[in-house]
């Protein structure tokens, strides 16, 4: 009898394991192959070899890129170097990147681990750059003032809060106010990877302002990119492992009401909203298994989606770029400026192409 019970339990555990295994594989689109879609005149951005995990382009064509992210369980080609913020002027013909010097008395350069970035421009045209960082695998939001003439950043403030345990991406709505996704990964890398494996959906969307945090939506299977429509009325959230983009109506009191959900067959990562057309540009991982379990023989591919008329009955989704990792590995973000697209990756290169 004991043996029978033992066998039954073993059987149940195996079934549970198999069930999780297949749902994990499905959530990570483990078996998807990429059908290539190319773009004209693609060039690698010189000086980016260790990722451009997130980027944001100002209306004047200056782009900020975060590079050198160290993320538990993800590949890094420069594990011992601190991260950096790079600047690129997309008005130049063959734009190069320049590292922005960071000034400020309370600034510890050696533990800078930049992740999501977002800008806010105030009425005086002062540009604030808000950067998610993970010093020693903790989670902070660093506020900088961009000093354009000196091509430097002045560090103003470090924001931490117990309800900002593991921030992934932010969308700034003021110098010290932002929407953010918590992916829960950095709260505890060990628990984070179990949470991810089991699909416990612990991640959420919050709003931070003046030291206070409100949880606005929760239960996401890895909330990732977040963006706001140009008119400021809608918020978009990418749910990486559920392959969904959520559209919310944003109210004057900053709360969000769910409006609709779009489904995909790829891991939707960072969202960038075209300030001119309102289109969403999404960096995607066609095969998530390859991004979380890196193998140089079978590298993760890249995929860029464009979503037009997102609020209409039938949004138009176009695969703008897709590639199996031979050229570009692990795309996270794509953003457009004057007929060109700049594509960033978690730990690899960045590509700049004509559209
Ligand atoms: C700066 O960060 C490094 C790396 O995490 C750490 O070893 C060092 O103690 C920090 N320095 C200060 C002054 O906090
Ligand atoms: C925020 O505004 C919305 C829309 O006007 C309203 O439904 C909601 O109750 C408000 N929430 C709070 C907490 O004030
Ligand atoms: C990726 O695509 C290229 C070009 O289409 C092809 O030569 C290569 O064999 C593919 N690699 C893998 C790992 O599928
Ligand atoms: C800003 C942002 O959303 N960054 C995400 C882009 O993609 C990488 C890879 O999955 C995520 O780790 C980042 O959080």
CSV table of C-alpha atoms and ligand atoms in Angstrom, one decimal:
chain,number,residue,atom,x,y,z
A,1,UNK,CA,0.0,0.0,0.0
A,2,UNK,CA,2.8,2.4,1.0
A,3,UNK,CA,4.5,1.6,-2.2
A,4,UNK,CA,1.3,2.3,-4.2
A,5,UNK,CA,0.8,5.6,-2.4
A,6,UNK,CA,4.5,6.4,-3.1
A,7,UNK,CA,4.0,5.6,-6.8
A,8,UNK,CA,0.8,7.6,-7.0
A,9,UNK,CA,2.6,10.7,-5.4
A,10,UNK,CA,5.5,10.2,-7.7
A,11,UNK,CA,3.1,10.0,-10.6
A,12,UNK,CA,1.3,13.2,-9.5
A,13,UNK,CA,4.5,15.1,-9.1
A,14,UNK,CA,5.7,13.9,-12.5
A,15,UNK,CA,2.3,15.1,-14.1
A,16,UNK,CA,2.6,18.4,-12.3
A,17,UNK,CA,6.2,18.8,-13.5
A,18,UNK,CA,5.2,17.9,-17.1
A,19,UNK,CA,2.4,20.3,-16.9
A,20,UNK,CA,4.6,23.1,-15.7
A,21,UNK,CA,7.3,22.1,-18.1
A,22,UNK,CA,4.9,22.4,-21.1
A,23,UNK,CA,3.4,25.7,-19.8
A,24,UNK,CA,6.9,27.1,-19.2
A,25,UNK,CA,7.8,26.1,-22.8
A,26,UNK,CA,4.7,27.7,-24.1
A,27,UNK,CA,5.2,30.9,-22.1
A,28,UNK,CA,8.7,31.0,-23.4
A,29,UNK,CA,7.7,30.1,-27.0
A,30,UNK,CA,10.5,27.6,-26.8
A,31,UNK,CA,10.0,26.0,-30.2
A,32,UNK,CA,9.2,29.0,-32.4
A,33,UNK,CA,11.4,29.6,-35.4
A,34,UNK,CA,11.9,33.0,-37.0
A,35,UNK,CA,10.8,33.8,-40.5
A,36,UNK,CA,13.3,36.5,-41.6
A,37,UNK,CA,12.1,40.0,-42.4
A,38,UNK,CA,14.8,42.4,-43.4
A,39,UNK,CA,15.1,46.2,-43.5
A,40,UNK,CA,17.2,48.3,-45.9
A,41,UNK,CA,20.6,49.9,-45.0
A,42,UNK,CA,21.1,48.4,-41.6
A,43,UNK,CA,24.3,49.3,-39.8
A,44,UNK,CA,25.5,48.4,-36.3
A,45,UNK,CA,25.9,51.3,-34.0
A,46,UNK,CA,29.7,51.7,-33.4
A,47,UNK,CA,30.6,51.5,-29.8
A,48,UNK,CA,27.7,49.3,-28.6
A,49,UNK,CA,28.8,45.7,-28.0
A,50,UNK,CA,27.3,45.0,-24.6
A,51,UNK,CA,23.6,45.8,-25.0
A,52,UNK,CA,21.4,48.8,-25.4
A,53,UNK,CA,18.7,47.4,-23.2
A,54,UNK,CA,16.5,50.5,-23.3
A,55,UNK,CA,16.6,53.7,-25.2
A,56,UNK,CA,14.5,56.9,-25.7
A,57,UNK,CA,14.7,59.4,-28.5
A,58,UNK,CA,13.8,63.0,-27.7
A,59,UNK,CA,11.7,65.0,-30.3
A,60,UNK,CA,15.0,66.8,-31.4
A,61,UNK,CA,16.7,63.5,-32.3
A,62,UNK,CA,18.9,63.0,-29.3
A,63,UNK,CA,18.8,59.4,-28.1
A,64,UNK,CA,19.7,58.1,-24.7
A,65,UNK,CA,20.7,54.5,-24.4
A,66,UNK,CA,21.4,52.3,-21.4
A,67,UNK,CA,24.1,49.8,-21.8
A,68,UNK,CA,25.8,47.1,-19.7
A,69,UNK,CA,22.8,45.6,-17.9
A,70,UNK,CA,23.7,42.8,-15.4
A,71,UNK,CA,20.5,40.8,-14.9
A,72,UNK,CA,20.4,37.6,-12.9
A,73,UNK,CA,20.3,34.6,-15.2
A,74,UNK,CA,20.9,36.7,-18.4
A,75,UNK,CA,24.0,36.8,-20.5
A,76,UNK,CA,26.5,39.7,-20.1
A,77,UNK,CA,29.6,40.3,-22.2
A,78,UNK,CA,31.2,42.6,-19.7
A,79,UNK,CA,30.2,41.3,-16.3
A,80,UNK,CA,32.8,43.4,-14.4
A,81,UNK,CA,32.2,46.8,-16.0
A,82,UNK,CA,29.6,49.2,-14.6
A,83,UNK,CA,26.8,50.2,-16.9
A,84,UNK,CA,26.7,53.5,-18.8
A,85,UNK,CA,24.4,56.0,-20.4
A,86,UNK,CA,25.1,56.8,-24.0
A,87,UNK,CA,24.0,59.7,-26.2
A,88,UNK,CA,23.5,59.5,-29.9
A,89,UNK,CA,22.5,62.4,-32.2
A,90,UNK,CA,20.3,61.0,-34.9
A,91,UNK,CA,20.5,64.2,-36.9
A,92,UNK,CA,24.0,63.2,-37.9
A,93,UNK,CA,24.6,61.3,-41.0
A,94,UNK,CA,26.5,58.4,-39.4
A,95,UNK,CA,25.8,58.9,-35.7
A,96,UNK,CA,28.3,57.8,-33.2
A,97,UNK,CA,27.7,57.2,-29.5
A,98,UNK,CA,29.2,59.3,-26.7
A,99,UNK,CA,29.3,58.2,-23.1
A,100,UNK,CA,27.6,60.8,-20.9
A,101,UNK,CA,29.7,61.8,-17.9
A,102,UNK,CA,27.7,61.6,-14.7
A,103,UNK,CA,28.3,64.3,-12.1
A,104,UNK,CA,27.0,64.6,-8.5
A,105,UNK,CA,28.3,64.1,-5.0
A,106,UNK,CA,26.2,61.1,-4.1
A,107,UNK,CA,27.0,59.2,-7.2
A,108,UNK,CA,28.7,55.7,-7.0
A,109,UNK,CA,29.6,55.0,-10.6
A,110,UNK,CA,30.9,51.5,-9.9
A,111,UNK,CA,27.6,50.0,-8.9
A,112,UNK,CA,25.5,51.6,-11.7
A,113,UNK,CA,23.4,48.9,-13.4
A,114,UNK,CA,21.0,50.8,-15.7
A,115,UNK,CA,17.8,49.2,-17.1
A,116,UNK,CA,14.7,51.1,-18.2
A,117,UNK,CA,15.1,54.8,-19.1
A,118,UNK,CA,12.5,57.5,-19.6
A,119,UNK,CA,12.7,61.3,-20.1
A,120,UNK,CA,10.6,64.2,-18.9
A,121,UNK,CA,10.9,67.7,-20.4
A,122,UNK,CA,9.5,70.5,-18.3
A,123,UNK,CA,8.1,74.0,-19.4
A,124,UNK,CA,11.6,75.5,-19.3
A,125,UNK,CA,12.8,72.7,-21.7
A,126,UNK,CA,14.9,71.1,-19.0
A,127,UNK,CA,15.3,67.5,-19.7
A,128,UNK,CA,15.2,65.0,-16.8
A,129,UNK,CA,16.4,61.5,-17.4
A,130,UNK,CA,15.0,58.8,-15.1
A,131,UNK,CA,16.9,55.6,-15.1
A,132,UNK,CA,16.0,52.3,-13.3
A,133,UNK,CA,19.2,50.9,-11.8
A,134,UNK,CA,20.1,47.7,-9.9
A,135,UNK,CA,23.1,48.5,-7.7
A,136,UNK,CA,24.1,45.2,-6.1
A,137,UNK,CA,20.9,43.7,-7.5
A,138,UNK,CA,18.7,46.1,-5.6
A,139,UNK,CA,16.3,48.4,-7.3
A,140,UNK,CA,16.5,52.2,-7.5
A,141,UNK,CA,15.2,55.0,-9.8
A,142,UNK,CA,18.0,57.6,-10.4
A,143,UNK,CA,17.0,61.1,-11.4
A,144,UNK,CA,19.4,63.1,-13.6
A,145,UNK,CA,19.3,66.5,-15.2
A,146,UNK,CA,20.6,66.5,-18.8
A,147,UNK,CA,23.2,69.2,-19.4
A,148,UNK,CA,23.1,69.4,-23.1
A,149,UNK,CA,26.0,71.8,-23.7
A,150,UNK,CA,28.4,69.8,-21.5
A,151,UNK,CA,27.0,66.5,-22.7
A,152,UNK,CA,26.7,65.3,-19.1
A,153,UNK,CA,24.2,64.2,-16.6
A,154,UNK,CA,23.8,65.8,-13.2
A,155,UNK,CA,22.7,63.3,-10.6
A,156,UNK,CA,19.9,64.8,-8.5
A,157,UNK,CA,18.3,62.0,-6.5
A,158,UNK,CA,18.0,58.3,-5.8
A,159,UNK,CA,14.5,57.0,-5.3
A,160,UNK,CA,13.8,53.8,-3.4
A,161,UNK,CA,10.6,52.5,-1.9
A,162,UNK,CA,9.4,49.1,-0.6
A,163,UNK,CA,6.7,49.1,-3.3
A,164,UNK,CA,9.5,49.5,-5.9
A,165,UNK,CA,11.2,46.2,-5.1
A,166,UNK,CA,12.2,45.2,-8.6
A,167,UNK,CA,11.5,47.9,-11.2
A,168,UNK,CA,11.8,47.0,-14.8
A,169,UNK,CA,10.7,49.9,-16.9
A,170,UNK,CA,9.3,53.4,-16.1
A,171,UNK,CA,7.3,56.1,-18.0
A,172,UNK,CA,8.1,59.5,-16.5
A,173,UNK,CA,5.3,62.0,-16.1
A,174,UNK,CA,7.3,64.5,-14.0
A,175,UNK,CA,10.9,64.9,-12.7
A,176,UNK,CA,9.9,62.8,-9.7
A,177,UNK,CA,6.7,61.1,-10.9
A,178,UNK,CA,6.4,58.0,-13.0
A,179,UNK,CA,4.5,54.8,-13.9
A,180,UNK,CA,6.6,51.7,-13.4
A,181,UNK,CA,6.4,47.9,-13.8
A,182,UNK,CA,7.8,45.7,-11.1
A,183,UNK,CA,8.9,42.4,-12.7
A,184,UNK,CA,9.8,41.0,-9.3
A,185,UNK,CA,13.0,39.5,-10.6
A,186,UNK,CA,15.4,41.5,-8.6
A,187,UNK,CA,13.4,41.3,-5.3
A,188,UNK,CA,15.1,38.0,-5.0
A,189,UNK,CA,16.8,36.4,-8.0
A,190,UNK,CA,16.3,32.9,-6.6
A,191,UNK,CA,12.6,33.4,-5.9
A,192,UNK,CA,12.3,35.4,-9.1
A,193,UNK,CA,13.5,32.5,-11.2
A,194,UNK,CA,11.1,30.2,-9.4
A,195,UNK,CA,8.3,32.7,-9.8
A,196,UNK,CA,9.1,32.9,-13.5
A,197,UNK,CA,9.3,29.1,-13.9
A,198,UNK,CA,6.0,28.4,-12.1
A,199,UNK,CA,4.2,31.5,-13.6
A,200,UNK,CA,3.0,32.9,-10.3
A,201,UNK,CA,2.3,36.3,-11.8
A,202,UNK,CA,3.6,38.4,-9.0
A,203,UNK,CA,4.4,41.4,-11.0
A,204,UNK,CA,2.5,44.7,-11.0
A,205,UNK,CA,2.1,48.2,-12.3
A,206,UNK,CA,2.5,51.1,-9.9
A,207,UNK,CA,2.5,54.9,-9.9
A,208,UNK,CA,5.1,56.8,-7.9
A,209,UNK,CA,4.9,60.5,-6.9
A,210,UNK,CA,6.5,62.5,-4.1
A,211,UNK,CA,7.5,59.5,-2.0
A,212,UNK,CA,4.2,57.7,-2.4
A,213,UNK,CA,3.4,54.5,-4.4
A,214,UNK,CA,0.0,53.3,-5.5
A,215,UNK,CA,-0.4,49.8,-7.0
A,216,UNK,CA,-2.7,50.2,-10.0
A,217,UNK,CA,-2.8,46.8,-11.6
A,218,UNK,CA,-1.4,43.4,-10.6
A,219,UNK,CA,-1.2,39.7,-11.5
A,220,UNK,CA,1.1,40.0,-14.5
A,221,UNK,CA,3.2,37.2,-15.8
A,222,UNK,CA,6.3,39.4,-15.9
A,223,UNK,CA,5.3,43.0,-16.5
A,224,UNK,CA,7.9,44.6,-18.7
A,225,UNK,CA,7.8,47.6,-21.0
A,226,UNK,CA,5.5,50.5,-20.3
A,227,UNK,CA,4.6,53.5,-22.4
A,228,UNK,CA,2.1,56.4,-22.6
A,229,UNK,CA,0.2,57.7,-25.7
A,230,UNK,CA,1.3,61.1,-27.1
A,231,UNK,CA,-2.0,62.7,-25.9
A,232,UNK,CA,-1.3,61.3,-22.4
A,233,UNK,CA,-4.7,59.5,-22.2
A,234,UNK,CA,-3.6,55.9,-22.5
A,235,UNK,CA,-1.0,53.7,-20.8
A,236,UNK,CA,0.4,50.5,-22.5
A,237,UNK,CA,1.9,47.6,-20.6
A,238,UNK,CA,3.8,44.6,-22.1
A,239,UNK,CA,3.2,41.3,-20.3
A,240,UNK,CA,6.3,39.4,-21.4
A,241,UNK,CA,5.5,35.8,-20.7
A,242,UNK,CA,1.8,36.0,-21.4
A,243,UNK,CA,2.6,37.6,-24.8
A,244,UNK,CA,0.1,40.4,-24.3
A,245,UNK,CA,-0.1,44.2,-24.5
A,246,UNK,CA,-2.6,45.8,-22.1
A,247,UNK,CA,-4.2,49.1,-23.0
A,248,UNK,CA,-5.4,51.2,-20.1
A,249,UNK,CA,-7.3,54.5,-19.9
A,250,UNK,CA,-5.4,56.9,-17.7
A,251,UNK,CA,-7.4,59.2,-15.5
A,252,UNK,CA,-6.6,62.7,-14.1
A,253,UNK,CA,-6.0,61.1,-10.6
A,254,UNK,CA,-3.4,58.8,-12.3
A,255,UNK,CA,-5.5,55.6,-11.9
A,256,UNK,CA,-5.9,53.2,-14.8
A,257,UNK,CA,-9.0,51.4,-16.2
A,258,UNK,CA,-8.4,48.3,-18.4
A,259,UNK,CA,-9.6,49.0,-21.9
A,260,UNK,CA,-8.4,46.1,-24.1
A,261,UNK,CA,-5.7,43.4,-24.4
A,262,UNK,CA,-3.8,42.4,-27.6
A,263,UNK,CA,-2.4,38.9,-28.0
A,264,UNK,CA,0.9,37.9,-29.8
A,265,UNK,CA,3.0,34.8,-30.3
A,266,UNK,CA,6.2,36.3,-29.2
A,267,UNK,CA,7.6,37.7,-25.9
A,268,UNK,CA,6.7,41.4,-25.9
A,269,UNK,CA,9.5,43.4,-24.2
A,270,UNK,CA,9.9,47.1,-24.4
A,271,UNK,CA,7.3,49.5,-25.8
A,272,UNK,CA,8.2,52.7,-27.5
A,273,UNK,CA,5.4,55.1,-28.6
A,274,UNK,CA,6.0,57.2,-31.8
A,275,UNK,CA,5.3,60.7,-30.6
A,276,UNK,CA,4.2,61.7,-34.2
A,277,UNK,CA,1.9,58.9,-35.2
A,278,UNK,CA,1.1,57.2,-31.8
A,279,UNK,CA,2.1,53.8,-33.2
A,280,UNK,CA,3.6,51.3,-30.8
A,281,UNK,CA,7.0,49.9,-31.6
A,282,UNK,CA,7.8,46.7,-29.7
A,283,UNK,CA,11.1,44.9,-29.2
A,284,UNK,CA,10.3,41.1,-29.0
A,285,UNK,CA,12.0,37.8,-28.2
A,286,UNK,CA,10.6,35.3,-30.7
A,287,UNK,CA,12.1,32.5,-28.6
A,288,UNK,CA,12.3,33.2,-24.9
A,289,UNK,CA,14.1,30.0,-24.0
A,290,UNK,CA,17.1,31.2,-25.9
A,291,UNK,CA,17.2,34.5,-24.1
A,292,UNK,CA,16.9,33.0,-20.6
A,293,UNK,CA,19.2,30.0,-21.3
A,294,UNK,CA,22.0,31.5,-23.5
A,295,UNK,CA,23.8,29.3,-26.0
A,296,UNK,CA,26.2,30.9,-28.5
A,297,UNK,CA,25.5,28.1,-31.0
A,298,UNK,CA,21.7,28.8,-30.9
A,299,UNK,CA,21.5,32.5,-30.0
A,300,UNK,CA,18.2,34.3,-29.3
A,301,UNK,CA,16.7,36.0,-32.3
A,302,UNK,CA,15.2,39.4,-32.8
A,303,UNK,CA,11.8,40.7,-33.7
A,304,UNK,CA,10.3,44.2,-34.0
A,305,UNK,CA,6.6,44.8,-34.3
A,306,UNK,CA,4.7,47.9,-35.2
A,307,UNK,CA,1.2,48.4,-34.0
A,308,UNK,CA,-0.9,51.0,-35.8
A,309,UNK,CA,-4.4,52.2,-34.7
A,310,UNK,CA,-4.0,50.4,-31.3
A,311,UNK,CA,-7.3,51.8,-30.1
A,312,UNK,CA,-9.4,50.8,-33.1
A,313,UNK,CA,-11.4,47.5,-33.5
A,314,UNK,CA,-8.7,46.0,-35.6
A,315,UNK,CA,-5.2,47.3,-34.8
A,316,UNK,CA,-2.7,46.6,-37.6
A,317,UNK,CA,0.3,44.6,-36.5
A,318,UNK,CA,3.3,44.4,-38.8
A,319,UNK,CA,6.5,42.4,-38.3
A,320,UNK,CA,9.0,45.1,-39.4
A,321,UNK,CA,12.2,43.2,-38.6
A,322,UNK,CA,12.8,39.5,-37.7
A,323,UNK,CA,16.1,37.6,-37.6
A,324,UNK,CA,17.3,34.4,-36.0
A,325,UNK,CA,20.2,35.8,-34.0
A,326,UNK,CA,22.9,35.5,-36.6
A,327,UNK,CA,22.9,39.3,-36.9
A,328,UNK,CA,21.3,40.7,-33.8
A,329,UNK,CA,20.6,38.8,-30.5
A,330,UNK,CA,17.8,39.4,-28.1
A,331,UNK,CA,16.1,42.6,-29.2
A,332,UNK,CA,14.4,44.5,-26.4
A,333,UNK,CA,13.5,47.8,-27.9
A,334,UNK,CA,12.9,49.7,-31.2
A,335,UNK,CA,12.3,53.4,-31.6
A,336,UNK,CA,11.8,55.6,-34.7
A,337,UNK,CA,13.0,58.9,-35.8
A,338,UNK,CA,12.6,60.5,-39.3
A,339,UNK,CA,12.2,57.3,-41.3
A,340,UNK,CA,14.8,55.3,-39.5
A,341,UNK,CA,14.6,52.8,-36.6
A,342,UNK,CA,17.1,52.2,-33.8
A,343,UNK,CA,16.9,48.7,-32.4
A,344,UNK,CA,18.5,47.8,-29.0
A,345,UNK,CA,19.2,44.5,-27.3
A,346,UNK,CA,19.7,43.1,-23.8
A,347,UNK,CA,23.4,42.3,-24.0
A,348,UNK,CA,24.4,42.4,-27.7
A,349,UNK,CA,24.6,45.2,-30.3
A,350,UNK,CA,22.3,47.9,-31.6
A,351,UNK,CA,21.2,48.3,-35.2
A,352,UNK,CA,20.1,51.4,-37.1
A,353,UNK,CA,18.1,50.9,-40.3
A,354,UNK,CA,16.0,52.7,-42.8
A,355,UNK,CA,12.3,52.0,-42.9
B,1,LIG,C1,30.3,51.7,-4.6
B,1,LIG,O1,29.9,50.5,-5.2
B,1,LIG,C2,30.9,49.5,-5.1
B,1,LIG,C3,30.3,48.3,-6.0
B,1,LIG,O2,29.1,47.9,-5.5
B,1,LIG,C4,31.1,49.1,-3.7
B,1,LIG,O3,32.1,48.1,-3.6
B,1,LIG,C5,31.5,50.4,-3.0
B,1,LIG,O4,31.7,50.1,-1.6
B,1,LIG,C6,30.6,51.5,-3.1
B,1,LIG,N1,31.2,52.7,-2.6
B,1,LIG,C7,30.5,53.5,-1.8
B,1,LIG,C8,31.2,54.7,-1.3
B,1,LIG,O5,29.4,53.3,-1.4
B,2,LIG,C1,-10.0,58.2,-10.2
B,2,LIG,O1,-10.8,58.7,-11.3
B,2,LIG,C2,-11.7,57.7,-11.8
B,2,LIG,C3,-12.3,58.3,-13.1
B,2,LIG,O2,-12.8,59.6,-12.9
B,2,LIG,C4,-12.7,57.3,-10.8
B,2,LIG,O3,-13.5,56.3,-11.4
B,2,LIG,C5,-12.0,56.7,-9.6
B,2,LIG,O4,-12.9,56.3,-8.6
B,2,LIG,C6,-10.9,57.7,-9.1
B,2,LIG,N1,-10.1,56.9,-8.1
B,2,LIG,C7,-9.7,57.5,-6.9
B,2,LIG,C8,-8.9,56.6,-6.0
B,2,LIG,O5,-10.0,58.6,-6.7
B,3,LIG,C1,19.8,31.8,-39.4
B,3,LIG,O1,19.5,32.4,-40.7
B,3,LIG,C2,20.6,32.5,-41.6
B,3,LIG,C3,20.2,33.3,-42.8
B,3,LIG,O2,18.8,33.1,-43.1
B,3,LIG,C4,21.0,31.0,-41.9
B,3,LIG,O3,22.1,31.1,-42.8
B,3,LIG,C5,21.4,30.3,-40.6
B,3,LIG,O4,21.6,29.0,-40.9
B,3,LIG,C6,20.2,30.4,-39.6
B,3,LIG,N1,20.8,29.9,-38.3
B,3,LIG,C7,20.0,29.2,-37.5
B,3,LIG,C8,20.7,28.8,-36.2
B,3,LIG,O5,18.9,28.8,-37.8
B,4,LIG,C1,12.8,49.2,-20.1
B,4,LIG,C2,12.4,47.8,-20.3
B,4,LIG,O1,11.3,47.4,-20.4
B,4,LIG,N1,13.4,47.0,-20.4
B,4,LIG,C3,13.2,45.6,-20.6
B,4,LIG,C4,13.6,45.3,-22.0
B,4,LIG,O2,13.8,43.9,-22.2
B,4,LIG,C5,14.7,43.3,-21.2
B,4,LIG,C6,14.9,41.8,-21.6
B,4,LIG,O3,13.8,41.0,-21.2
B,4,LIG,C7,14.1,43.4,-19.9
B,4,LIG,O4,14.9,42.7,-18.9
B,4,LIG,C8,13.9,44.8,-19.6
B,4,LIG,O5,13.4,45.0,-18.4
